[in-house]
Amino acid sequence: MSTKIHTPSFAGIADSFNVLPGLAQIYLSSSVRLGELTVQAANKTVEDYVSVTNAATHMSDSPGPFACQSVLGQPVFERTLAYFRESCEILTQAQAEAAQLCGQALAMPTDQLSAAQNWGSLMSACAGGMKKLSAITEANVAAATGARDRFVAATGSHQKQAA
């Protein structure tokens, strides 16, 4: 069984570069939608403030200093929540489109990965690598411990000589 991984062809790499214009389009369309949403929310808020201010100026009694805030508080809060919800939906949709685009372009056929055809050999190779890593780590820890012990012993003998 061969465990050599074949490198993708130049055509496969070129397909990956075709993802960039698609990602740019997703980014631009999402930015436009977010911009439109922001302008709509701002326009509606300004219209509400203007109408409340006009109504307050036509009242015979002088409204309190916080009258406008109390009238506009709930609608502005609801609009803010709606704006947040819609902007999250736009961003989530853009992320899903980008993931789908990247997943399609960057997916390698399984015939290019011979290890994918035999998961058992892949897992045993991984286990062997972990055993080697464990052995190397154990040897490094033992060497570091020995060096520390020699340093402590040398320091102790220097302190005795100095005393």
PDB file of C-alpha atoms in Angstrom:
ATOM      1  CA  MET A   1       0.000   0.000   0.000  1.00  0.00           C
ATOM      2  CA  SER A   2       1.325   3.395  -0.955  1.00  0.00           C
ATOM      3  CA  THR A   3       0.964   6.188   1.569  1.00  0.00           C
ATOM      4  CA  LYS A   4       2.453   8.830  -0.718  1.00  0.00           C
ATOM      5  CA  ILE A   5       0.192  11.830  -1.051  1.00  0.00           C
ATOM      6  CA  HIS A   6      -0.049  13.102  -4.594  1.00  0.00           C
ATOM      7  CA  THR A   7       0.219  16.842  -5.026  1.00  0.00           C
ATOM      8  CA  PRO A   8      -2.728  18.512  -6.744  1.00  0.00           C
ATOM      9  CA  SER A   9      -2.357  19.422 -10.370  1.00  0.00           C
ATOM     10  CA  PHE A  10      -1.878  22.971 -11.593  1.00  0.00           C
ATOM     11  CA  ALA A  11      -5.484  22.951 -12.777  1.00  0.00           C
ATOM     12  CA  GLY A  12      -6.627  22.203  -9.219  1.00  0.00           C
ATOM     13  CA  ILE A  13      -4.570  25.097  -7.896  1.00  0.00           C
ATOM     14  CA  ALA A  14      -5.943  27.386 -10.609  1.00  0.00           C
ATOM     15  CA  ASP A  15      -9.476  26.416  -9.556  1.00  0.00           C
ATOM     16  CA  SER A  16      -8.598  27.526  -6.047  1.00  0.00           C
ATOM     17  CA  PHE A  17      -7.660  30.968  -7.355  1.00  0.00           C
ATOM     18  CA  ASN A  18     -11.051  31.239  -9.036  1.00  0.00           C
ATOM     19  CA  VAL A  19     -12.523  31.356  -5.543  1.00  0.00           C
ATOM     20  CA  LEU A  20     -11.208  34.880  -4.976  1.00  0.00           C
ATOM     21  CA  PRO A  21     -13.633  36.639  -7.354  1.00  0.00           C
ATOM     22  CA  GLY A  22     -16.516  34.687  -5.818  1.00  0.00           C
ATOM     23  CA  LEU A  23     -15.462  35.683  -2.316  1.00  0.00           C
ATOM     24  CA  ALA A  24     -15.154  39.297  -3.445  1.00  0.00           C
ATOM     25  CA  GLN A  25     -18.683  39.159  -4.861  1.00  0.00           C
ATOM     26  CA  ILE A  26     -20.035  37.719  -1.604  1.00  0.00           C
ATOM     27  CA  TYR A  27     -18.258  40.443   0.357  1.00  0.00           C
ATOM     28  CA  LEU A  28     -19.526  43.244  -1.893  1.00  0.00           C
ATOM     29  CA  SER A  29     -23.121  42.050  -1.979  1.00  0.00           C
ATOM     30  CA  SER A  30     -23.155  41.636   1.803  1.00  0.00           C
ATOM     31  CA  SER A  31     -21.655  45.094   2.247  1.00  0.00           C
ATOM     32  CA  VAL A  32     -24.318  46.599  -0.017  1.00  0.00           C
ATOM     33  CA  ARG A  33     -27.097  44.841   1.885  1.00  0.00           C
ATOM     34  CA  LEU A  34     -25.677  45.973   5.244  1.00  0.00           C
ATOM     35  CA  GLY A  35     -25.348  49.526   3.926  1.00  0.00           C
ATOM     36  CA  GLU A  36     -28.952  49.565   2.719  1.00  0.00           C
ATOM     37  CA  LEU A  37     -30.129  48.192   6.054  1.00  0.00           C
ATOM     38  CA  THR A  38     -28.175  50.874   7.930  1.00  0.00           C
ATOM     39  CA  VAL A  39     -29.551  53.690   5.760  1.00  0.00           C
ATOM     40  CA  GLN A  40     -33.123  52.430   6.188  1.00  0.00           C
ATOM     41  CA  ALA A  41     -32.765  52.233   9.963  1.00  0.00           C
ATOM     42  CA  ALA A  42     -31.166  55.682  10.166  1.00  0.00           C
ATOM     43  CA  ASN A  43     -33.833  57.247   7.925  1.00  0.00           C
ATOM     44  CA  LYS A  44     -36.649  55.759   9.977  1.00  0.00           C
ATOM     45  CA  THR A  45     -35.065  56.941  13.224  1.00  0.00           C
ATOM     46  CA  VAL A  46     -34.643  60.481  11.869  1.00  0.00           C
ATOM     47  CA  GLU A  47     -38.251  60.492  10.640  1.00  0.00           C
ATOM     48  CA  ASP A  48     -39.433  59.417  14.107  1.00  0.00           C
ATOM     49  CA  TYR A  49     -37.389  62.149  15.800  1.00  0.00           C
ATOM     50  CA  VAL A  50     -38.719  64.790  13.387  1.00  0.00           C
ATOM     51  CA  SER A  51     -42.324  63.744  13.888  1.00  0.00           C
ATOM     52  CA  VAL A  52     -41.990  63.704  17.688  1.00  0.00           C
ATOM     53  CA  THR A  53     -40.247  67.087  17.650  1.00  0.00           C
ATOM     54  CA  ASN A  54     -42.946  68.567  15.405  1.00  0.00           C
ATOM     55  CA  ALA A  55     -45.651  67.177  17.649  1.00  0.00           C
ATOM     56  CA  ALA A  56     -43.903  68.576  20.722  1.00  0.00           C
ATOM     57  CA  THR A  57     -43.653  72.056  19.194  1.00  0.00           C
ATOM     58  CA  HIS A  58     -47.392  72.128  18.418  1.00  0.00           C
ATOM     59  CA  MET A  59     -48.403  71.174  21.950  1.00  0.00           C
ATOM     60  CA  SER A  60     -49.854  73.940  24.125  1.00  0.00           C
ATOM     61  CA  ASP A  61     -48.123  72.632  27.240  1.00  0.00           C
ATOM     62  CA  SER A  62     -44.365  72.508  27.284  1.00  0.00           C
ATOM     63  CA  PRO A  63     -43.234  68.863  27.302  1.00  0.00           C
ATOM     64  CA  GLY A  64     -40.751  67.774  29.918  1.00  0.00           C
ATOM     65  CA  PRO A  65     -37.095  67.474  28.985  1.00  0.00           C
ATOM     66  CA  PHE A  66     -37.350  63.693  28.732  1.00  0.00           C
ATOM     67  CA  ALA A  67     -40.675  63.517  26.896  1.00  0.00           C
ATOM     68  CA  CYS A  68     -39.091  62.844  23.500  1.00  0.00           C
ATOM     69  CA  GLN A  69     -36.861  60.155  24.922  1.00  0.00           C
ATOM     70  CA  SER A  70     -39.747  58.361  26.579  1.00  0.00           C
ATOM     71  CA  VAL A  71     -41.827  58.460  23.380  1.00  0.00           C
ATOM     72  CA  LEU A  72     -38.962  57.308  21.136  1.00  0.00           C
ATOM     73  CA  GLY A  73     -37.305  54.847  23.512  1.00  0.00           C
ATOM     74  CA  GLN A  74     -39.312  51.727  22.721  1.00  0.00           C
ATOM     75  CA  PRO A  75     -39.453  52.158  18.909  1.00  0.00           C
ATOM     76  CA  VAL A  76     -35.725  52.886  18.702  1.00  0.00           C
ATOM     77  CA  PHE A  77     -34.943  49.896  20.902  1.00  0.00           C
ATOM     78  CA  GLU A  78     -37.116  47.609  18.745  1.00  0.00           C
ATOM     79  CA  ARG A  79     -35.547  48.981  15.570  1.00  0.00           C
ATOM     80  CA  THR A  80     -32.088  48.369  17.007  1.00  0.00           C
ATOM     81  CA  LEU A  81     -32.956  44.739  17.765  1.00  0.00           C
ATOM     82  CA  ALA A  82     -34.398  44.278  14.279  1.00  0.00           C
ATOM     83  CA  TYR A  83     -31.281  45.844  12.741  1.00  0.00           C
ATOM     84  CA  PHE A  84     -29.033  43.547  14.758  1.00  0.00           C
ATOM     85  CA  ARG A  85     -31.079  40.466  13.823  1.00  0.00           C
ATOM     86  CA  GLU A  86     -31.098  41.313  10.101  1.00  0.00           C
ATOM     87  CA  SER A  87     -27.393  42.156  10.043  1.00  0.00           C
ATOM     88  CA  CYS A  88     -26.612  38.826  11.741  1.00  0.00           C
ATOM     89  CA  GLU A  89     -28.700  37.037   9.110  1.00  0.00           C
ATOM     90  CA  ILE A  90     -26.795  38.806   6.316  1.00  0.00           C
ATOM     91  CA  LEU A  91     -23.434  37.913   7.846  1.00  0.00           C
ATOM     92  CA  THR A  92     -24.457  34.312   8.505  1.00  0.00           C
ATOM     93  CA  GLN A  93     -25.640  33.916   4.928  1.00  0.00           C
ATOM     94  CA  ALA A  94     -22.377  35.415   3.627  1.00  0.00           C
ATOM     95  CA  GLN A  95     -20.347  33.034   5.773  1.00  0.00           C
ATOM     96  CA  ALA A  96     -22.357  30.054   4.547  1.00  0.00           C
ATOM     97  CA  GLU A  97     -21.919  31.101   0.913  1.00  0.00           C
ATOM     98  CA  ALA A  98     -18.172  31.622   1.414  1.00  0.00           C
ATOM     99  CA  ALA A  99     -17.803  28.249   3.133  1.00  0.00           C
ATOM    100  CA  GLN A 100     -19.698  26.520   0.366  1.00  0.00           C
ATOM    101  CA  LEU A 101     -17.632  28.266  -2.311  1.00  0.00           C
ATOM    102  CA  CYS A 102     -14.337  27.462  -0.615  1.00  0.00           C
ATOM    103  CA  GLY A 103     -15.405  23.908   0.148  1.00  0.00           C
ATOM    104  CA  GLN A 104     -16.251  23.195  -3.468  1.00  0.00           C
ATOM    105  CA  ALA A 105     -13.107  24.755  -4.889  1.00  0.00           C
ATOM    106  CA  LEU A 106     -10.635  23.413  -2.376  1.00  0.00           C
ATOM    107  CA  ALA A 107     -12.027  19.896  -2.044  1.00  0.00           C
ATOM    108  CA  MET A 108      -9.559  17.320  -3.292  1.00  0.00           C
ATOM    109  CA  PRO A 109     -10.860  14.165  -4.895  1.00  0.00           C
ATOM    110  CA  THR A 110     -10.271  11.135  -2.684  1.00  0.00           C
ATOM    111  CA  ASP A 111      -8.311   9.397  -5.434  1.00  0.00           C
ATOM    112  CA  GLN A 112      -5.580  12.008  -4.937  1.00  0.00           C
ATOM    113  CA  LEU A 113      -5.223  10.969  -1.305  1.00  0.00           C
ATOM    114  CA  SER A 114      -4.253   7.314  -1.275  1.00  0.00           C
ATOM    115  CA  ALA A 115      -4.259   7.316   2.550  1.00  0.00           C
ATOM    116  CA  ALA A 116      -7.957   8.187   2.492  1.00  0.00           C
ATOM    117  CA  GLN A 117      -8.662   4.865   0.800  1.00  0.00           C
ATOM    118  CA  ASN A 118      -7.278   2.967   3.762  1.00  0.00           C
ATOM    119  CA  TRP A 119      -8.132   4.588   7.077  1.00  0.00           C
ATOM    120  CA  GLY A 120      -6.500   1.754   8.965  1.00  0.00           C
ATOM    121  CA  SER A 121      -3.068   2.580   7.553  1.00  0.00           C
ATOM    122  CA  LEU A 122      -3.640   6.258   8.242  1.00  0.00           C
ATOM    123  CA  MET A 123      -4.546   5.572  11.872  1.00  0.00           C
ATOM    124  CA  SER A 124      -1.620   3.197  12.410  1.00  0.00           C
ATOM    125  CA  ALA A 125       0.764   5.769  10.905  1.00  0.00           C
ATOM    126  CA  CYS A 126      -0.663   8.377  13.267  1.00  0.00           C
ATOM    127  CA  ALA A 127      -0.294   6.040  16.260  1.00  0.00           C
ATOM    128  CA  GLY A 128       3.313   5.269  15.259  1.00  0.00           C
ATOM    129  CA  GLY A 129       4.073   8.976  15.040  1.00  0.00           C
ATOM    130  CA  MET A 130       2.582   9.553  18.475  1.00  0.00           C
ATOM    131  CA  LYS A 131       4.736   6.724  19.922  1.00  0.00           C
ATOM    132  CA  LYS A 132       7.864   8.281  18.399  1.00  0.00           C
ATOM    133  CA  LEU A 133       6.892  11.699  19.733  1.00  0.00           C
ATOM    134  CA  SER A 134       6.326  10.206  23.198  1.00  0.00           C
ATOM    135  CA  ALA A 135       9.730   8.501  23.151  1.00  0.00           C
ATOM    136  CA  ILE A 136      11.480  11.703  22.056  1.00  0.00           C
ATOM    137  CA  THR A 137       9.660  13.692  24.738  1.00  0.00           C
ATOM    138  CA  GLU A 138      10.596  11.141  27.402  1.00  0.00           C
ATOM    139  CA  ALA A 139      14.265  11.288  26.352  1.00  0.00           C
ATOM    140  CA  ASN A 140      14.221  15.108  26.418  1.00  0.00           C
ATOM    141  CA  VAL A 141      12.640  15.193  29.867  1.00  0.00           C
ATOM    142  CA  ALA A 142      15.220  12.702  31.171  1.00  0.00           C
ATOM    143  CA  ALA A 143      18.066  14.771  29.699  1.00  0.00           C
ATOM    144  CA  ALA A 144      16.671  17.986  31.189  1.00  0.00           C
ATOM    145  CA  THR A 145      16.234  16.330  34.589  1.00  0.00           C
ATOM    146  CA  GLY A 146      19.810  15.021  34.482  1.00  0.00           C
ATOM    147  CA  ALA A 147      21.137  18.459  33.536  1.00  0.00           C
ATOM    148  CA  ARG A 148      19.184  20.031  36.380  1.00  0.00           C
ATOM    149  CA  ASP A 149      20.529  17.476  38.877  1.00  0.00           C
ATOM    150  CA  ARG A 150      24.113  18.093  37.710  1.00  0.00           C
ATOM    151  CA  PHE A 151      23.607  21.863  37.971  1.00  0.00           C
ATOM    152  CA  VAL A 152      22.173  21.574  41.491  1.00  0.00           C
ATOM    153  CA  ALA A 153      25.058  19.314  42.551  1.00  0.00           C
ATOM    154  CA  ALA A 154      27.632  21.700  41.065  1.00  0.00           C
ATOM    155  CA  THR A 155      25.982  24.683  42.721  1.00  0.00           C
ATOM    156  CA  GLY A 156      25.931  22.849  46.054  1.00  0.00           C
ATOM    157  CA  SER A 157      29.637  22.012  45.844  1.00  0.00           C
ATOM    158  CA  HIS A 158      30.498  25.624  44.943  1.00  0.00           C
ATOM    159  CA  GLN A 159      28.523  26.867  47.963  1.00  0.00           C
ATOM    160  CA  LYS A 160      30.360  24.440  50.264  1.00  0.00           C
ATOM    161  CA  GLN A 161      33.726  25.574  48.891  1.00  0.00           C
ATOM    162  CA  ALA A 162      32.759  29.227  49.318  1.00  0.00           C
ATOM    163  CA  ALA A 163      31.739  28.656  52.933  1.00  0.00           C
TER     164      ALA A 163
END
